[in-house]
PDB file of C-alpha atoms in Angstrom:
ATOM      1  CA  MET A 291     -18.611  -4.334   8.359  1.00  0.00           C
ATOM      2  CA  ALA A 292     -18.628  -6.266   5.082  1.00  0.00           C
ATOM      3  CA  LEU A 293     -16.620  -5.395   2.015  1.00  0.00           C
ATOM      4  CA  PRO A 294     -19.574  -3.913   0.079  1.00  0.00           C
ATOM      5  CA  GLU A 295     -20.089  -1.359   2.862  1.00  0.00           C
ATOM      6  CA  VAL A 296     -16.416  -0.395   2.744  1.00  0.00           C
ATOM      7  CA  LEU A 297     -16.723   0.105  -1.009  1.00  0.00           C
ATOM      8  CA  ALA A 298     -19.829   2.232  -0.524  1.00  0.00           C
ATOM      9  CA  ARG A 299     -17.991   4.418   1.993  1.00  0.00           C
ATOM     10  CA  ILE A 300     -15.028   4.809  -0.341  1.00  0.00           C
ATOM     11  CA  GLU A 301     -17.386   5.875  -3.130  1.00  0.00           C
ATOM     12  CA  ALA A 302     -19.193   8.355  -0.883  1.00  0.00           C
ATOM     13  CA  ALA A 303     -15.909   9.869   0.340  1.00  0.00           C
ATOM     14  CA  ALA A 304     -14.679  10.265  -3.233  1.00  0.00           C
ATOM     15  CA  ARG A 305     -17.889  12.005  -4.278  1.00  0.00           C
ATOM     16  CA  ARG A 306     -17.706  14.363  -1.286  1.00  0.00           C
ATOM     17  CA  ALA A 307     -14.284  15.416  -2.527  1.00  0.00           C
ATOM     18  CA  GLY A 308     -15.470  15.822  -6.111  1.00  0.00           C
ATOM     19  CA  ARG A 309     -13.447  12.826  -7.245  1.00  0.00           C
ATOM     20  CA  ASP A 310     -14.310   9.943  -9.534  1.00  0.00           C
ATOM     21  CA  PRO A 311     -14.721   6.868  -7.282  1.00  0.00           C
ATOM     22  CA  ALA A 312     -13.121   4.780 -10.031  1.00  0.00           C
ATOM     23  CA  ASP A 313      -9.835   6.539  -9.229  1.00  0.00           C
ATOM     24  CA  VAL A 314      -9.675   4.850  -5.799  1.00  0.00           C
ATOM     25  CA  ARG A 315      -8.867   1.171  -5.364  1.00  0.00           C
ATOM     26  CA  LEU A 316      -9.386  -0.942  -2.274  1.00  0.00           C
ATOM     27  CA  VAL A 317      -6.411  -3.096  -1.307  1.00  0.00           C
ATOM     28  CA  ALA A 318      -7.914  -5.874   0.820  1.00  0.00           C
ATOM     29  CA  VAL A 319      -5.388  -6.668   3.537  1.00  0.00           C
ATOM     30  CA  THR A 320      -5.575 -10.401   4.231  1.00  0.00           C
ATOM     31  CA  LYS A 321      -2.840 -10.802   6.842  1.00  0.00           C
ATOM     32  CA  GLY A 322      -3.794 -13.027   9.755  1.00  0.00           C
ATOM     33  CA  HIS A 323      -6.703 -14.659   7.924  1.00  0.00           C
ATOM     34  CA  GLY A 324      -6.976 -18.124   6.418  1.00  0.00           C
ATOM     35  CA  LEU A 325      -7.929 -19.108   2.899  1.00  0.00           C
ATOM     36  CA  ASP A 326     -11.555 -19.982   3.700  1.00  0.00           C
ATOM     37  CA  GLU A 327     -12.196 -16.679   5.469  1.00  0.00           C
ATOM     38  CA  ILE A 328     -10.571 -14.695   2.671  1.00  0.00           C
ATOM     39  CA  GLU A 329     -12.704 -16.533   0.138  1.00  0.00           C
ATOM     40  CA  ARG A 330     -15.918 -15.747   2.049  1.00  0.00           C
ATOM     41  CA  LYS A 331     -15.231 -12.174   3.064  1.00  0.00           C
ATOM     42  CA  VAL A 332     -13.171 -10.793   0.182  1.00  0.00           C
ATOM     43  CA  LEU A 333     -12.867 -12.843  -2.980  1.00  0.00           C
ATOM     44  CA  ARG A 334     -16.586 -13.450  -3.427  1.00  0.00           C
ATOM     45  CA  TYR A 335     -17.107  -9.696  -3.884  1.00  0.00           C
ATOM     46  CA  GLY A 336     -14.808  -9.071  -6.797  1.00  0.00           C
ATOM     47  CA  ASP A 337     -11.290  -8.839  -8.140  1.00  0.00           C
ATOM     48  CA  PHE A 338      -9.522  -6.583  -5.643  1.00  0.00           C
ATOM     49  CA  PRO A 339      -5.793  -6.306  -5.066  1.00  0.00           C
ATOM     50  CA  LEU A 340      -4.807  -8.321  -2.007  1.00  0.00           C
ATOM     51  CA  GLY A 341      -2.271  -6.919   0.443  1.00  0.00           C
ATOM     52  CA  GLU A 342       0.122  -8.851   2.664  1.00  0.00           C
ATOM     53  CA  ASN A 343       2.822  -7.588   4.987  1.00  0.00           C
ATOM     54  CA  ARG A 344       4.730 -10.802   5.739  1.00  0.00           C
ATOM     55  CA  ILE A 345       6.465 -12.798   3.029  1.00  0.00           C
ATOM     56  CA  GLN A 346       6.106 -16.118   4.857  1.00  0.00           C
ATOM     57  CA  GLU A 347       2.367 -15.713   5.293  1.00  0.00           C
ATOM     58  CA  ALA A 348       1.868 -14.440   1.755  1.00  0.00           C
ATOM     59  CA  ARG A 349       3.541 -17.306  -0.076  1.00  0.00           C
ATOM     60  CA  PRO A 350       0.860 -20.019   0.439  1.00  0.00           C
ATOM     61  CA  LYS A 351      -1.887 -17.502  -0.340  1.00  0.00           C
ATOM     62  CA  ILE A 352      -0.223 -16.469  -3.574  1.00  0.00           C
ATOM     63  CA  ALA A 353       0.152 -20.166  -4.437  1.00  0.00           C
ATOM     64  CA  ALA A 354      -3.593 -20.626  -3.842  1.00  0.00           C
ATOM     65  CA  TRP A 355      -4.587 -17.638  -5.989  1.00  0.00           C
ATOM     66  CA  PRO A 356      -1.704 -16.837  -8.373  1.00  0.00           C
ATOM     67  CA  GLU A 357      -4.075 -15.050 -10.739  1.00  0.00           C
ATOM     68  CA  ARG A 358      -4.908 -12.349  -8.178  1.00  0.00           C
ATOM     69  CA  GLU A 359      -3.147  -8.994  -7.984  1.00  0.00           C
ATOM     70  CA  TRP A 360      -0.909  -9.066  -4.900  1.00  0.00           C
ATOM     71  CA  HIS A 361       0.599  -6.043  -3.167  1.00  0.00           C
ATOM     72  CA  PHE A 362       3.317  -6.126  -0.521  1.00  0.00           C
ATOM     73  CA  ILE A 363       2.552  -3.542   2.154  1.00  0.00           C
ATOM     74  CA  GLY A 364       4.714  -4.377   5.172  1.00  0.00           C
ATOM     75  CA  PRO A 365       8.212  -3.621   6.457  1.00  0.00           C
ATOM     76  CA  LEU A 366      10.852  -5.203   4.264  1.00  0.00           C
ATOM     77  CA  GLN A 367      14.430  -6.298   4.839  1.00  0.00           C
ATOM     78  CA  ARG A 368      16.934  -6.330   2.013  1.00  0.00           C
ATOM     79  CA  ASN A 369      17.420 -10.104   2.282  1.00  0.00           C
ATOM     80  CA  LYS A 370      13.740 -10.613   1.449  1.00  0.00           C
ATOM     81  CA  VAL A 371      13.708  -8.839  -1.923  1.00  0.00           C
ATOM     82  CA  ARG A 372      14.167 -12.178  -3.694  1.00  0.00           C
ATOM     83  CA  TYR A 373      10.577 -13.047  -2.785  1.00  0.00           C
ATOM     84  CA  LEU A 374       8.948  -9.945  -4.264  1.00  0.00           C
ATOM     85  CA  ARG A 375       8.517 -10.914  -7.894  1.00  0.00           C
ATOM     86  CA  PRO A 376       4.899 -12.163  -7.496  1.00  0.00           C
ATOM     87  CA  PHE A 377       3.798  -8.778  -6.126  1.00  0.00           C
ATOM     88  CA  ARG A 378       2.360  -6.303  -8.624  1.00  0.00           C
ATOM     89  CA  LEU A 379       3.190  -3.347  -6.362  1.00  0.00           C
ATOM     90  CA  VAL A 380       5.508  -2.906  -3.363  1.00  0.00           C
ATOM     91  CA  HIS A 381       4.137  -0.140  -1.120  1.00  0.00           C
ATOM     92  CA  SER A 382       6.841  -0.085   1.538  1.00  0.00           C
ATOM     93  CA  VAL A 383      10.203   0.862   0.024  1.00  0.00           C
ATOM     94  CA  ASP A 384      11.573   3.000   2.837  1.00  0.00           C
ATOM     95  CA  SER A 385      15.224   3.543   1.937  1.00  0.00           C
ATOM     96  CA  LEU A 386      17.516   3.917  -1.040  1.00  0.00           C
ATOM     97  CA  ARG A 387      19.532   0.874   0.094  1.00  0.00           C
ATOM     98  CA  LEU A 388      16.410  -1.278  -0.018  1.00  0.00           C
ATOM     99  CA  ALA A 389      15.527   0.079  -3.457  1.00  0.00           C
ATOM    100  CA  GLU A 390      19.024  -0.681  -4.721  1.00  0.00           C
ATOM    101  CA  ALA A 391      18.826  -4.254  -3.431  1.00  0.00           C
ATOM    102  CA  LEU A 392      15.464  -4.742  -5.135  1.00  0.00           C
ATOM    103  CA  ALA A 393      16.740  -3.210  -8.367  1.00  0.00           C
ATOM    104  CA  ALA A 394      19.789  -5.494  -8.414  1.00  0.00           C
ATOM    105  CA  ARG A 395      17.633  -8.579  -7.854  1.00  0.00           C
ATOM    106  CA  ALA A 396      15.083  -7.545 -10.466  1.00  0.00           C
ATOM    107  CA  GLU A 397      17.800  -6.879 -13.041  1.00  0.00           C
ATOM    108  CA  ARG A 398      19.171 -10.391 -12.536  1.00  0.00           C
ATOM    109  CA  GLU A 399      15.683 -11.895 -12.846  1.00  0.00           C
ATOM    110  CA  GLY A 400      14.590  -9.718 -15.756  1.00  0.00           C
ATOM    111  CA  TYR A 401      11.506  -7.993 -14.406  1.00  0.00           C
ATOM    112  CA  ARG A 402      10.447  -4.422 -13.618  1.00  0.00           C
ATOM    113  CA  PRO A 403       9.142  -3.898 -10.060  1.00  0.00           C
ATOM    114  CA  ARG A 404       6.583  -1.178  -9.465  1.00  0.00           C
ATOM    115  CA  ILE A 405       7.185   0.534  -6.135  1.00  0.00           C
ATOM    116  CA  LEU A 406       5.966   3.228  -3.789  1.00  0.00           C
ATOM    117  CA  LEU A 407       8.210   5.200  -1.448  1.00  0.00           C
ATOM    118  CA  GLU A 408       7.064   5.054   2.158  1.00  0.00           C
ATOM    119  CA  VAL A 409       7.236   8.451   3.864  1.00  0.00           C
ATOM    120  CA  ASN A 410       7.020   8.910   7.630  1.00  0.00           C
ATOM    121  CA  VAL A 411       5.036  12.124   7.311  1.00  0.00           C
ATOM    122  CA  ALA A 412       4.296  12.378  11.034  1.00  0.00           C
ATOM    123  CA  ARG A 413       7.949  11.616  11.893  1.00  0.00           C
ATOM    124  CA  GLU A 414       6.968   8.947  14.427  1.00  0.00           C
ATOM    125  CA  PRO A 415      10.167   7.284  15.703  1.00  0.00           C
ATOM    126  CA  GLN A 416       8.567   3.824  15.846  1.00  0.00           C
ATOM    127  CA  LYS A 417       7.379   3.922  12.236  1.00  0.00           C
ATOM    128  CA  HIS A 418       9.197   2.974   9.057  1.00  0.00           C
ATOM    129  CA  GLY A 419       9.560   5.408   6.194  1.00  0.00           C
ATOM    130  CA  LEU A 420      11.685   8.206   4.832  1.00  0.00           C
ATOM    131  CA  ASP A 421      11.861  11.478   6.682  1.00  0.00           C
ATOM    132  CA  PRO A 422      10.056  14.031   4.493  1.00  0.00           C
ATOM    133  CA  SER A 423      13.263  16.066   4.268  1.00  0.00           C
ATOM    134  CA  ALA A 424      14.923  13.150   2.426  1.00  0.00           C
ATOM    135  CA  LEU A 425      12.166  12.698  -0.151  1.00  0.00           C
ATOM    136  CA  ASP A 426      13.469  14.989  -2.898  1.00  0.00           C
ATOM    137  CA  ALA A 427      16.847  13.272  -3.045  1.00  0.00           C
ATOM    138  CA  ALA A 428      15.280   9.810  -2.884  1.00  0.00           C
ATOM    139  CA  VAL A 429      12.903  10.516  -5.766  1.00  0.00           C
ATOM    140  CA  ARG A 430      15.753  11.829  -7.914  1.00  0.00           C
ATOM    141  CA  ALA A 431      17.854   8.746  -7.164  1.00  0.00           C
ATOM    142  CA  LEU A 432      15.050   6.274  -7.794  1.00  0.00           C
ATOM    143  CA  ARG A 433      14.076   7.813 -11.090  1.00  0.00           C
ATOM    144  CA  GLY A 434      17.534   6.910 -12.334  1.00  0.00           C
ATOM    145  CA  LEU A 435      17.564   3.427 -10.826  1.00  0.00           C
ATOM    146  CA  GLU A 436      16.715   0.790 -13.399  1.00  0.00           C
ATOM    147  CA  PRO A 437      14.701  -1.367 -13.616  1.00  0.00           C
ATOM    148  CA  LEU A 438      12.475   0.061 -10.855  1.00  0.00           C
ATOM    149  CA  GLU A 439       9.315   1.991 -11.727  1.00  0.00           C
ATOM    150  CA  LEU A 440       8.502   4.569  -9.053  1.00  0.00           C
ATOM    151  CA  ARG A 441       4.731   4.958  -9.045  1.00  0.00           C
ATOM    152  CA  GLY A 442       3.982   7.030  -5.962  1.00  0.00           C
ATOM    153  CA  LEU A 443       4.091   7.434  -2.203  1.00  0.00           C
ATOM    154  CA  MET A 444       2.768   5.606   0.831  1.00  0.00           C
ATOM    155  CA  THR A 445       2.301   6.561   4.471  1.00  0.00           C
ATOM    156  CA  MET A 446       0.807   5.316   7.716  1.00  0.00           C
ATOM    157  CA  ALA A 447      -0.930   7.939   9.820  1.00  0.00           C
ATOM    158  CA  PRO A 448      -0.690   7.961  13.616  1.00  0.00           C
ATOM    159  CA  LEU A 449      -3.432   6.111  15.450  1.00  0.00           C
ATOM    160  CA  ALA A 450      -6.217   8.492  16.431  1.00  0.00           C
ATOM    161  CA  ASP A 451      -9.719   8.145  17.844  1.00  0.00           C
ATOM    162  CA  ASP A 452     -10.897  10.831  15.443  1.00  0.00           C
ATOM    163  CA  PRO A 453      -9.588  10.475  11.864  1.00  0.00           C
ATOM    164  CA  GLU A 454      -9.880  14.240  11.441  1.00  0.00           C
ATOM    165  CA  GLU A 455      -6.823  14.502  13.688  1.00  0.00           C
ATOM    166  CA  VAL A 456      -4.681  12.863  11.002  1.00  0.00           C
ATOM    167  CA  ARG A 457      -6.157  14.533   7.930  1.00  0.00           C
ATOM    168  CA  TRP A 458      -3.082  16.749   7.740  1.00  0.00           C
ATOM    169  CA  VAL A 459      -0.866  13.678   7.227  1.00  0.00           C
ATOM    170  CA  PHE A 460      -2.780  12.655   4.101  1.00  0.00           C
ATOM    171  CA  ARG A 461      -2.928  16.224   2.848  1.00  0.00           C
ATOM    172  CA  GLU A 462       0.847  16.613   3.170  1.00  0.00           C
ATOM    173  CA  LEU A 463       1.562  13.323   1.398  1.00  0.00           C
ATOM    174  CA  ALA A 464      -0.772  14.312  -1.439  1.00  0.00           C
ATOM    175  CA  ALA A 465       1.101  17.611  -1.799  1.00  0.00           C
ATOM    176  CA  MET A 466       4.417  15.749  -1.943  1.00  0.00           C
ATOM    177  CA  ALA A 467       3.106  13.432  -4.660  1.00  0.00           C
ATOM    178  CA  ARG A 468       1.843  16.372  -6.736  1.00  0.00           C
ATOM    179  CA  GLU A 469       5.160  18.156  -6.388  1.00  0.00           C
ATOM    180  CA  HIS A 470       6.967  15.142  -7.831  1.00  0.00           C
ATOM    181  CA  GLY A 471       4.363  14.199 -10.427  1.00  0.00           C
ATOM    182  CA  LEU A 472       3.665  10.811  -8.842  1.00  0.00           C
ATOM    183  CA  PRO A 473       0.221   9.351  -9.581  1.00  0.00           C
ATOM    184  CA  GLU A 474      -0.284   6.774  -6.824  1.00  0.00           C
ATOM    185  CA  LEU A 475      -1.045   7.557  -3.173  1.00  0.00           C
ATOM    186  CA  SER A 476      -1.339   4.609  -0.799  1.00  0.00           C
ATOM    187  CA  MET A 477      -2.815   6.002   2.390  1.00  0.00           C
ATOM    188  CA  GLY A 478      -5.688   5.229   4.712  1.00  0.00           C
ATOM    189  CA  MET A 479      -6.495   2.114   6.715  1.00  0.00           C
ATOM    190  CA  SER A 480      -9.564   0.734   8.483  1.00  0.00           C
ATOM    191  CA  GLY A 481      -9.872   3.641  10.909  1.00  0.00           C
ATOM    192  CA  ASP A 482      -9.203   6.560   8.572  1.00  0.00           C
ATOM    193  CA  TYR A 483      -9.615   5.514   4.930  1.00  0.00           C
ATOM    194  CA  GLU A 484     -12.556   7.838   4.265  1.00  0.00           C
ATOM    195  CA  VAL A 485     -10.526  10.919   5.222  1.00  0.00           C
ATOM    196  CA  ALA A 486      -7.622   9.591   3.151  1.00  0.00           C
ATOM    197  CA  VAL A 487      -9.884   9.278   0.104  1.00  0.00           C
ATOM    198  CA  GLU A 488     -11.113  12.831   0.614  1.00  0.00           C
ATOM    199  CA  GLU A 489      -7.469  13.955   0.562  1.00  0.00           C
ATOM    200  CA  GLY A 490      -6.535  12.094  -2.615  1.00  0.00           C
ATOM    201  CA  ALA A 491      -5.752   8.445  -1.849  1.00  0.00           C
ATOM    202  CA  THR A 492      -5.712   6.212  -4.908  1.00  0.00           C
ATOM    203  CA  LEU A 493      -5.098   3.049  -2.854  1.00  0.00           C
ATOM    204  CA  VAL A 494      -6.560   2.380   0.602  1.00  0.00           C
ATOM    205  CA  ARG A 495      -5.251  -0.557   2.637  1.00  0.00           C
ATOM    206  CA  VAL A 496      -8.197  -1.958   4.565  1.00  0.00           C
ATOM    207  CA  GLY A 497      -8.101  -5.187   6.552  1.00  0.00           C
ATOM    208  CA  ARG A 498      -9.776  -5.170   9.940  1.00  0.00           C
ATOM    209  CA  ALA A 499     -12.987  -3.528   8.688  1.00  0.00           C
ATOM    210  CA  LEU A 500     -13.441  -6.291   6.096  1.00  0.00           C
ATOM    211  CA  PHE A 501     -13.284  -9.132   8.601  1.00  0.00           C
ATOM    212  CA  GLU A 502     -15.235  -7.745  11.562  1.00  0.00           C
ATOM    213  CA  GLY A 503     -18.472  -9.476  12.479  1.00  0.00           C
TER     214      GLY A 503
END
């Protein structure tokens, strides 16, 4: 599946839900792919945010295309926050301690990171993210934590053969975001992004579907 088909499916899903397709952005996940392949299969089609989930792999790609909008989407350790300044948005802040470490680094460097809180909606023990019961307290704390800008929520749904089986995950995250007045919802990947768009995603993280074939 090429990127234009993914975009067409995102647009169709948005229209089915009565949404403006312009309110949904594709984050093209480039992890595991080299510069030439990214150029051919992603960059030639437009100016999309690019998502990486490993700092070490991201750094040479950011150096190659510093003008692009980069998002960090993977698990993050506190000792890696010093590398986050080039990223326009960090999707995977999964604890208050991590947020505090990022805030302290950003204050020293004089910039304002834009972040999403990762929520483990399905409460899968192997997944990163806040337990939903801890979300209220985390949002309150982060709204008072300068210089961070809390923009929204992120989640990863369980793997499922039928994306309808995980629709409830996206619906619950969307309800949490509305409750807290948070505009961004990063949810949906290659196997379930259409359902995520129908449930309110503003950012879909698609990688595998862009590079198949």
